[in-house]
Amino acid sequence: MEQTYVMIKPDGVQRGLIGEIVSRIEQKGLRIVAMEMRMITDDIARRHYAEHVEKDFFKFLIDFITSSPVVCMVVEGENAVAAMRMMSGATDPKDASVGTIRGDFGLDVGRNLIHTADSLESAEREITIHFTGDEMVEYTRAEETWVYE
Ligand code: DAT
Ligand code: MG
């Protein structure tokens, strides 16, 4: 089982899409093992997006992600990292397929609704930034024998 870091961004929260997005994660069969609504601090935002510090959109990214509450999650399952990337869709909603979260609900790269870690290494790094071990729960979902062979 892999764990990945997922965050419903301020636009997703403000547009009333928390339930829709959480519902898609649940319906996929993935297991949410940590979830909390938070304001992201400037310090956490800079650590989270450290790889983009040189980009010209970095300041907009930090201002946006700290502007309004987000929902932080750790999501677990087989191939959870790739599964969540597939469900999120391409970075720019203009390129994201219909059926993905960004493709179905977004129009602008700066308002693309959801963050999902792009690799197992990123997932581990991001989970450590946003959660402590005792904030995550261990359980199985009753339906998992019907999700996995
Ligand atoms: P992703 O969120 O798909 O992993 P990323 O890590 O390349 O994409 O970029 C992080 C976020 O930065 C992305 O979700 C939206 C924003 N972003 C990326 N490219 C951008 C651009 N060219 N202009 C404005 N914002 C951009
Ligand atoms: Mg990324």
PDB file of C-alpha atoms and ligand atoms in Angstrom:
ATOM      1  CA  MET A   1       0.000   0.000   0.000  1.00  0.00           C
ATOM      2  CA  GLU A   2       1.219   3.472  -0.895  1.00  0.00           C
ATOM      3  CA  GLN A   3       0.423   6.727   0.843  1.00  0.00           C
ATOM      4  CA  THR A   4       0.083  10.035  -0.974  1.00  0.00           C
ATOM      5  CA  TYR A   5      -0.479  13.641   0.053  1.00  0.00           C
ATOM      6  CA  VAL A   6      -3.605  15.359  -1.278  1.00  0.00           C
ATOM      7  CA  MET A   7      -4.815  18.905  -0.661  1.00  0.00           C
ATOM      8  CA  ILE A   8      -8.064  20.525  -1.737  1.00  0.00           C
ATOM      9  CA  LYS A   9      -6.890  24.049  -2.560  1.00  0.00           C
ATOM     10  CA  PRO A  10      -8.631  27.290  -1.510  1.00  0.00           C
ATOM     11  CA  ASP A  11     -10.666  27.428  -4.745  1.00  0.00           C
ATOM     12  CA  GLY A  12     -11.978  23.902  -4.190  1.00  0.00           C
ATOM     13  CA  VAL A  13     -13.086  24.811  -0.666  1.00  0.00           C
ATOM     14  CA  GLN A  14     -14.589  28.166  -1.671  1.00  0.00           C
ATOM     15  CA  ARG A  15     -16.460  26.605  -4.586  1.00  0.00           C
ATOM     16  CA  GLY A  16     -18.096  24.006  -2.373  1.00  0.00           C
ATOM     17  CA  LEU A  17     -16.272  21.061  -3.929  1.00  0.00           C
ATOM     18  CA  ILE A  18     -14.920  19.393  -0.752  1.00  0.00           C
ATOM     19  CA  GLY A  19     -17.680  16.807  -0.746  1.00  0.00           C
ATOM     20  CA  GLU A  20     -17.415  16.117  -4.477  1.00  0.00           C
ATOM     21  CA  ILE A  21     -13.655  15.606  -4.305  1.00  0.00           C
ATOM     22  CA  VAL A  22     -13.718  13.514  -1.121  1.00  0.00           C
ATOM     23  CA  SER A  23     -16.536  11.490  -2.652  1.00  0.00           C
ATOM     24  CA  ARG A  24     -14.445  10.705  -5.742  1.00  0.00           C
ATOM     25  CA  ILE A  25     -11.570   9.548  -3.529  1.00  0.00           C
ATOM     26  CA  GLU A  26     -13.917   7.311  -1.540  1.00  0.00           C
ATOM     27  CA  GLN A  27     -15.617   5.944  -4.641  1.00  0.00           C
ATOM     28  CA  LYS A  28     -12.257   5.048  -6.185  1.00  0.00           C
ATOM     29  CA  GLY A  29     -11.770   2.722  -3.211  1.00  0.00           C
ATOM     30  CA  LEU A  30      -8.915   4.681  -1.668  1.00  0.00           C
ATOM     31  CA  ARG A  31      -8.644   5.044   2.091  1.00  0.00           C
ATOM     32  CA  ILE A  32      -8.366   8.479   3.718  1.00  0.00           C
ATOM     33  CA  VAL A  33      -6.094   8.005   6.754  1.00  0.00           C
ATOM     34  CA  ALA A  34      -5.736  11.679   7.757  1.00  0.00           C
ATOM     35  CA  MET A  35      -7.848  14.717   6.930  1.00  0.00           C
ATOM     36  CA  GLU A  36      -8.004  18.232   8.317  1.00  0.00           C
ATOM     37  CA  MET A  37      -9.149  21.680   7.213  1.00  0.00           C
ATOM     38  CA  ARG A  38      -6.426  24.226   7.824  1.00  0.00           C
ATOM     39  CA  MET A  39      -5.009  27.612   6.936  1.00  0.00           C
ATOM     40  CA  ILE A  40      -1.606  26.984   5.394  1.00  0.00           C
ATOM     41  CA  THR A  41       1.061  29.280   6.866  1.00  0.00           C
ATOM     42  CA  ASP A  42       3.566  31.091   4.693  1.00  0.00           C
ATOM     43  CA  ASP A  43       6.362  28.904   6.104  1.00  0.00           C
ATOM     44  CA  ILE A  44       4.540  25.622   5.353  1.00  0.00           C
ATOM     45  CA  ALA A  45       3.573  26.890   1.872  1.00  0.00           C
ATOM     46  CA  ARG A  46       7.201  27.684   1.034  1.00  0.00           C
ATOM     47  CA  ARG A  47       8.360  24.261   2.224  1.00  0.00           C
ATOM     48  CA  HIS A  48       5.552  22.531   0.346  1.00  0.00           C
ATOM     49  CA  TYR A  49       6.311  24.329  -2.941  1.00  0.00           C
ATOM     50  CA  ALA A  50      10.121  24.520  -2.472  1.00  0.00           C
ATOM     51  CA  GLU A  51      10.753  22.978  -5.912  1.00  0.00           C
ATOM     52  CA  HIS A  52       9.056  25.997  -7.533  1.00  0.00           C
ATOM     53  CA  VAL A  53      10.960  28.749  -5.674  1.00  0.00           C
ATOM     54  CA  GLU A  54      12.643  29.998  -8.874  1.00  0.00           C
ATOM     55  CA  LYS A  55       9.448  30.047 -10.962  1.00  0.00           C
ATOM     56  CA  ASP A  56       7.901  33.385 -11.955  1.00  0.00           C
ATOM     57  CA  PHE A  57       4.535  32.231 -10.565  1.00  0.00           C
ATOM     58  CA  PHE A  58       5.965  31.300  -7.135  1.00  0.00           C
ATOM     59  CA  LYS A  59       4.666  34.390  -5.323  1.00  0.00           C
ATOM     60  CA  PHE A  60       1.166  33.901  -6.771  1.00  0.00           C
ATOM     61  CA  LEU A  61       1.279  30.248  -5.730  1.00  0.00           C
ATOM     62  CA  ILE A  62       2.201  31.100  -2.123  1.00  0.00           C
ATOM     63  CA  ASP A  63      -0.329  33.958  -1.903  1.00  0.00           C
ATOM     64  CA  PHE A  64      -3.061  31.712  -3.325  1.00  0.00           C
ATOM     65  CA  ILE A  65      -2.461  28.635  -1.170  1.00  0.00           C
ATOM     66  CA  THR A  66      -2.350  30.759   2.023  1.00  0.00           C
ATOM     67  CA  SER A  67      -5.394  32.896   1.084  1.00  0.00           C
ATOM     68  CA  SER A  68      -8.212  30.723   2.429  1.00  0.00           C
ATOM     69  CA  PRO A  69      -8.633  27.298   4.091  1.00  0.00           C
ATOM     70  CA  VAL A  70      -7.494  24.081   2.440  1.00  0.00           C
ATOM     71  CA  VAL A  71      -8.311  20.447   3.224  1.00  0.00           C
ATOM     72  CA  CYS A  72      -5.167  18.368   3.811  1.00  0.00           C
ATOM     73  CA  MET A  73      -5.318  14.603   3.436  1.00  0.00           C
ATOM     74  CA  VAL A  74      -3.189  11.487   3.471  1.00  0.00           C
ATOM     75  CA  VAL A  75      -4.683   8.935   1.073  1.00  0.00           C
ATOM     76  CA  GLU A  76      -3.681   5.280   1.054  1.00  0.00           C
ATOM     77  CA  GLY A  77      -4.117   2.411  -1.377  1.00  0.00           C
ATOM     78  CA  GLU A  78      -2.454   0.362  -4.119  1.00  0.00           C
ATOM     79  CA  ASN A  79      -0.747   2.780  -6.524  1.00  0.00           C
ATOM     80  CA  ALA A  80      -2.277   5.646  -4.554  1.00  0.00           C
ATOM     81  CA  VAL A  81       0.229   8.220  -5.902  1.00  0.00           C
ATOM     82  CA  ALA A  82      -0.522   7.516  -9.572  1.00  0.00           C
ATOM     83  CA  ALA A  83      -4.233   6.979  -8.935  1.00  0.00           C
ATOM     84  CA  MET A  84      -4.613  10.405  -7.350  1.00  0.00           C
ATOM     85  CA  ARG A  85      -2.567  12.075 -10.133  1.00  0.00           C
ATOM     86  CA  MET A  86      -4.840  10.426 -12.738  1.00  0.00           C
ATOM     87  CA  MET A  87      -7.959  11.548 -10.891  1.00  0.00           C
ATOM     88  CA  SER A  88      -6.637  15.128 -10.592  1.00  0.00           C
ATOM     89  CA  GLY A  89      -5.748  15.468 -14.278  1.00  0.00           C
ATOM     90  CA  ALA A  90      -3.204  17.652 -16.063  1.00  0.00           C
ATOM     91  CA  THR A  91      -1.785  20.660 -14.189  1.00  0.00           C
ATOM     92  CA  ASP A  92      -3.528  23.119 -16.530  1.00  0.00           C
ATOM     93  CA  PRO A  93      -7.286  22.468 -16.528  1.00  0.00           C
ATOM     94  CA  LYS A  94      -7.291  23.486 -20.205  1.00  0.00           C
ATOM     95  CA  ASP A  95      -5.361  20.275 -20.917  1.00  0.00           C
ATOM     96  CA  ALA A  96      -7.076  18.078 -18.317  1.00  0.00           C
ATOM     97  CA  SER A  97      -9.393  15.338 -19.561  1.00  0.00           C
ATOM     98  CA  VAL A  98     -13.086  15.368 -18.817  1.00  0.00           C
ATOM     99  CA  GLY A  99     -13.627  12.947 -15.950  1.00  0.00           C
ATOM    100  CA  THR A 100     -10.726  14.361 -13.955  1.00  0.00           C
ATOM    101  CA  ILE A 101     -11.208  16.851 -11.123  1.00  0.00           C
ATOM    102  CA  ARG A 102      -9.343  19.639 -12.953  1.00  0.00           C
ATOM    103  CA  GLY A 103     -10.955  18.745 -16.277  1.00  0.00           C
ATOM    104  CA  ASP A 104     -14.452  18.744 -14.842  1.00  0.00           C
ATOM    105  CA  PHE A 105     -14.273  21.794 -12.574  1.00  0.00           C
ATOM    106  CA  GLY A 106     -11.380  24.053 -13.646  1.00  0.00           C
ATOM    107  CA  LEU A 107     -10.491  26.558 -16.373  1.00  0.00           C
ATOM    108  CA  ASP A 108      -7.291  28.277 -15.170  1.00  0.00           C
ATOM    109  CA  VAL A 109      -3.876  26.835 -14.196  1.00  0.00           C
ATOM    110  CA  GLY A 110      -3.769  29.147 -11.170  1.00  0.00           C
ATOM    111  CA  ARG A 111      -7.111  27.768  -9.928  1.00  0.00           C
ATOM    112  CA  ASN A 112      -6.727  24.029 -10.445  1.00  0.00           C
ATOM    113  CA  LEU A 113      -8.529  22.908  -7.291  1.00  0.00           C
ATOM    114  CA  ILE A 114      -6.346  20.104  -6.006  1.00  0.00           C
ATOM    115  CA  HIS A 115      -2.756  19.247  -5.190  1.00  0.00           C
ATOM    116  CA  THR A 116      -1.531  15.666  -5.334  1.00  0.00           C
ATOM    117  CA  ALA A 117       2.053  14.511  -4.788  1.00  0.00           C
ATOM    118  CA  ASP A 118       3.809  13.672  -8.074  1.00  0.00           C
ATOM    119  CA  SER A 119       5.916  10.703  -6.875  1.00  0.00           C
ATOM    120  CA  LEU A 120       6.407   8.412  -3.906  1.00  0.00           C
ATOM    121  CA  GLU A 121       9.388  10.535  -2.812  1.00  0.00           C
ATOM    122  CA  SER A 122       7.332  13.746  -3.013  1.00  0.00           C
ATOM    123  CA  ALA A 123       4.497  12.056  -1.149  1.00  0.00           C
ATOM    124  CA  GLU A 124       6.778  11.073   1.742  1.00  0.00           C
ATOM    125  CA  ARG A 125       8.292  14.567   1.869  1.00  0.00           C
ATOM    126  CA  GLU A 126       4.906  16.313   1.783  1.00  0.00           C
ATOM    127  CA  ILE A 127       3.232  14.016   4.338  1.00  0.00           C
ATOM    128  CA  THR A 128       6.076  14.848   6.743  1.00  0.00           C
ATOM    129  CA  ILE A 129       5.539  18.586   6.170  1.00  0.00           C
ATOM    130  CA  HIS A 130       1.786  18.486   6.816  1.00  0.00           C
ATOM    131  CA  PHE A 131       1.160  15.651   9.286  1.00  0.00           C
ATOM    132  CA  THR A 132       2.758  13.932  12.249  1.00  0.00           C
ATOM    133  CA  GLY A 133       2.571  10.147  12.543  1.00  0.00           C
ATOM    134  CA  ASP A 134      -0.002  10.228  15.336  1.00  0.00           C
ATOM    135  CA  GLU A 135      -2.399  12.277  13.167  1.00  0.00           C
ATOM    136  CA  MET A 136      -2.808   9.285  10.836  1.00  0.00           C
ATOM    137  CA  VAL A 137      -5.081   6.356  11.591  1.00  0.00           C
ATOM    138  CA  GLU A 138      -4.696   2.686  10.708  1.00  0.00           C
ATOM    139  CA  TYR A 139      -7.747   0.818   9.495  1.00  0.00           C
ATOM    140  CA  THR A 140      -9.208  -1.042   6.555  1.00  0.00           C
ATOM    141  CA  ARG A 141     -12.463  -0.250   4.817  1.00  0.00           C
ATOM    142  CA  ALA A 142     -15.107  -2.974   4.980  1.00  0.00           C
ATOM    143  CA  GLU A 143     -15.469  -2.984   1.194  1.00  0.00           C
ATOM    144  CA  GLU A 144     -11.783  -3.533   0.418  1.00  0.00           C
ATOM    145  CA  THR A 145     -12.237  -7.227  -0.375  1.00  0.00           C
ATOM    146  CA  TRP A 146     -14.507  -5.914  -3.166  1.00  0.00           C
ATOM    147  CA  VAL A 147     -11.996  -3.302  -4.323  1.00  0.00           C
ATOM    148  CA  TYR A 148      -8.887  -5.527  -4.466  1.00  0.00           C
ATOM    149  CA  GLU A 149      -8.647  -9.073  -5.830  1.00  0.00           C
TER     150      GLU A 149
HETATM  151  P1  DAT B   1       0.972  19.957 -10.247  1.00  0.00           P
HETATM  152  O1  DAT B   1       0.099  20.702  -9.265  1.00  0.00           O
HETATM  153  O2  DAT B   1       0.171  19.333 -11.347  1.00  0.00           O
HETATM  154  O3  DAT B   1       1.918  18.990  -9.586  1.00  0.00           O
HETATM  155  P2  DAT B   1       3.271  21.697 -10.629  1.00  0.00           P
HETATM  156  O4  DAT B   1       3.899  21.000  -9.469  1.00  0.00           O
HETATM  157  O5  DAT B   1       4.079  21.795 -11.884  1.00  0.00           O
HETATM  158  O6  DAT B   1       1.858  21.063 -10.994  1.00  0.00           O
HETATM  159  O7  DAT B   1       2.901  23.191 -10.215  1.00  0.00           O
HETATM  160  C1  DAT B   1       2.385  23.463  -8.926  1.00  0.00           C
HETATM  161  C2  DAT B   1       1.247  24.449  -9.057  1.00  0.00           C
HETATM  162  O8  DAT B   1       1.724  25.684  -9.558  1.00  0.00           O
HETATM  163  C3  DAT B   1       0.165  24.018 -10.063  1.00  0.00           C
HETATM  164  O9  DAT B   1      -0.777  23.154  -9.481  1.00  0.00           O
HETATM  165  C4  DAT B   1      -0.425  25.335 -10.453  1.00  0.00           C
HETATM  166  C5  DAT B   1       0.746  26.278 -10.395  1.00  0.00           C
HETATM  167  N1  DAT B   1       1.348  26.452 -11.738  1.00  0.00           N
HETATM  168  C6  DAT B   1       2.048  25.546 -12.444  1.00  0.00           C
HETATM  169  N2  DAT B   1       2.447  26.033 -13.613  1.00  0.00           N
HETATM  170  C7  DAT B   1       1.987  27.308 -13.664  1.00  0.00           C
HETATM  171  C8  DAT B   1       2.048  28.382 -14.602  1.00  0.00           C
HETATM  172  N3  DAT B   1       2.689  28.232 -15.764  1.00  0.00           N
HETATM  173  N4  DAT B   1       1.422  29.545 -14.291  1.00  0.00           N
HETATM  174  C9  DAT B   1       0.775  29.705 -13.122  1.00  0.00           C
HETATM  175  N5  DAT B   1       0.674  28.756 -12.178  1.00  0.00           N
HETATM  176  C10 DAT B   1       1.275  27.579 -12.445  1.00  0.00           C
HETATM  177 MG    MG B   2       3.492  19.330  -8.324  1.00  0.00          MG
END
